[in-house]
Amino acid sequence: NKLLERVFKAFETSVGRLMPQLLEALGRDDLAAIRHVAHTLKSSSASIGAVGLSQQCAELEAMIRLEKVTDLERRVAALRQETDNVLQALRLLLDGPCP
């Protein structure tokens, strides 16, 4: 359980650093920075088994790489929501069911 806690904390710390970078990049319309965040989050989410989040990141990264950018704000919002869902699920897993 200690290992799981450390993995969760590392992921949470990474997300805490990446989400502000993502929002800042979106505000600047900096596609390279958005792609970098998506790439980094793709790897870290895959490593904790958050397959849906990893897939969203891969799609965003590919879309930017192929220069076929559509619905960027909606995709980033969906990515942020899924990240929140993953964090919440991990907290529940670590804390166990509430009495």
GROMACS .gro file of C-alpha atoms in nm:
model
   99
    1ASN     CA    1   0.000   0.000   0.000
    2LYS     CA    2   0.294   0.235   0.062
    3LEU     CA    3   0.409   0.183  -0.295
    4LEU     CA    4   0.062   0.268  -0.424
    5GLU     CA    5   0.062   0.582  -0.211
    6ARG     CA    6   0.401   0.689  -0.349
    7VAL     CA    7   0.288   0.626  -0.707
    8PHE     CA    8  -0.030   0.825  -0.647
    9LYS     CA    9   0.159   1.115  -0.488
   10ALA     CA   10   0.404   1.124  -0.780
   11PHE     CA   11   0.115   1.128  -1.028
   12GLU     CA   12  -0.070   1.393  -0.828
   13THR     CA   13   0.243   1.610  -0.814
   14SER     CA   14   0.296   1.569  -1.187
   15VAL     CA   15  -0.065   1.665  -1.260
   16GLY     CA   16  -0.034   1.963  -1.027
   17ARG     CA   17   0.257   2.085  -1.238
   18LEU     CA   18   0.116   1.993  -1.580
   19MET     CA   19  -0.238   2.132  -1.557
   20PRO     CA   20  -0.129   2.495  -1.504
   21GLN     CA   21   0.117   2.451  -1.793
   22LEU     CA   22  -0.164   2.316  -2.009
   23LEU     CA   23  -0.396   2.607  -1.931
   24GLU     CA   24  -0.122   2.861  -1.984
   25ALA     CA   25  -0.031   2.703  -2.319
   26LEU     CA   26  -0.396   2.699  -2.423
   27GLY     CA   27  -0.427   3.068  -2.335
   28ARG     CA   28  -0.123   3.146  -2.553
   29ASP     CA   29  -0.243   2.912  -2.829
   30ASP     CA   30   0.096   2.739  -2.796
   31LEU     CA   31   0.038   2.407  -2.969
   32ALA     CA   32   0.391   2.281  -2.908
   33ALA     CA   33   0.352   2.331  -2.532
   34ILE     CA   34   0.007   2.167  -2.532
   35ARG     CA   35   0.152   1.871  -2.722
   36HIS     CA   36   0.439   1.845  -2.472
   37VAL     CA   37   0.199   1.838  -2.175
   38ALA     CA   38  -0.023   1.581  -2.350
   39HIS     CA   39   0.282   1.363  -2.420
   40THR     CA   40   0.405   1.379  -2.060
   41LEU     CA   41   0.059   1.314  -1.915
   42LYS     CA   42   0.005   1.028  -2.161
   43SER     CA   43   0.306   0.843  -2.024
   44SER     CA   44   0.237   0.905  -1.656
   45SER     CA   45  -0.132   0.816  -1.683
   46ALA     CA   46  -0.050   0.494  -1.870
   47SER     CA   47   0.196   0.399  -1.597
   48ILE     CA   48  -0.081   0.409  -1.335
   49GLY     CA   49  -0.331   0.225  -1.554
   50ALA     CA   50  -0.546   0.526  -1.646
   51VAL     CA   51  -0.597   0.400  -2.000
   52GLY     CA   52  -0.879   0.638  -2.091
   53LEU     CA   53  -0.679   0.943  -1.988
   54SER     CA   54  -0.371   0.813  -2.168
   55GLN     CA   55  -0.578   0.761  -2.485
   56GLN     CA   56  -0.718   1.116  -2.469
   57CYS     CA   57  -0.364   1.249  -2.436
   58ALA     CA   58  -0.246   1.039  -2.730
   59GLU     CA   59  -0.531   1.169  -2.947
   60LEU     CA   60  -0.457   1.531  -2.856
   61GLU     CA   61  -0.086   1.481  -2.917
   62ALA     CA   62  -0.148   1.316  -3.257
   63MET     CA   63  -0.398   1.582  -3.362
   64ILE     CA   64  -0.142   1.856  -3.299
   65ARG     CA   65   0.142   1.660  -3.459
   66LEU     CA   66  -0.067   1.604  -3.773
   67GLU     CA   67  -0.175   1.970  -3.768
   68LYS     CA   68  -0.543   1.870  -3.765
   69VAL     CA   69  -0.645   2.077  -3.466
   70THR     CA   70  -1.019   2.079  -3.402
   71ASP     CA   71  -1.220   2.165  -3.091
   72LEU     CA   72  -0.901   2.233  -2.896
   73GLU     CA   73  -1.070   2.401  -2.599
   74ARG     CA   74  -1.330   2.123  -2.571
   75ARG     CA   75  -1.061   1.855  -2.589
   76VAL     CA   76  -0.849   2.025  -2.324
   77ALA     CA   77  -1.157   2.063  -2.101
   78ALA     CA   78  -1.236   1.691  -2.145
   79LEU     CA   79  -0.875   1.605  -2.066
   80ARG     CA   80  -0.887   1.812  -1.748
   81GLN     CA   81  -1.215   1.646  -1.645
   82GLU     CA   82  -1.076   1.298  -1.702
   83THR     CA   83  -0.765   1.390  -1.503
   84ASP     CA   84  -0.988   1.499  -1.214
   85ASN     CA   85  -1.181   1.171  -1.243
   86VAL     CA   86  -0.858   0.969  -1.226
   87LEU     CA   87  -0.734   1.163  -0.922
   88GLN     CA   88  -1.067   1.113  -0.747
   89ALA     CA   89  -1.066   0.740  -0.825
   90LEU     CA   90  -0.712   0.705  -0.694
   91ARG     CA   91  -0.804   0.886  -0.372
   92LEU     CA   92  -1.099   0.651  -0.322
   93LEU     CA   93  -0.877   0.351  -0.387
   94LEU     CA   94  -0.623   0.466  -0.130
   95ASP     CA   95  -0.873   0.578   0.132
   96GLY     CA   96  -1.107   0.283   0.092
   97PRO     CA   97  -1.484   0.302   0.119
   98CYS     CA   98  -1.630   0.557   0.355
   99PRO     CA   99  -1.810   0.411   0.658
   0.00000   0.00000   0.00000
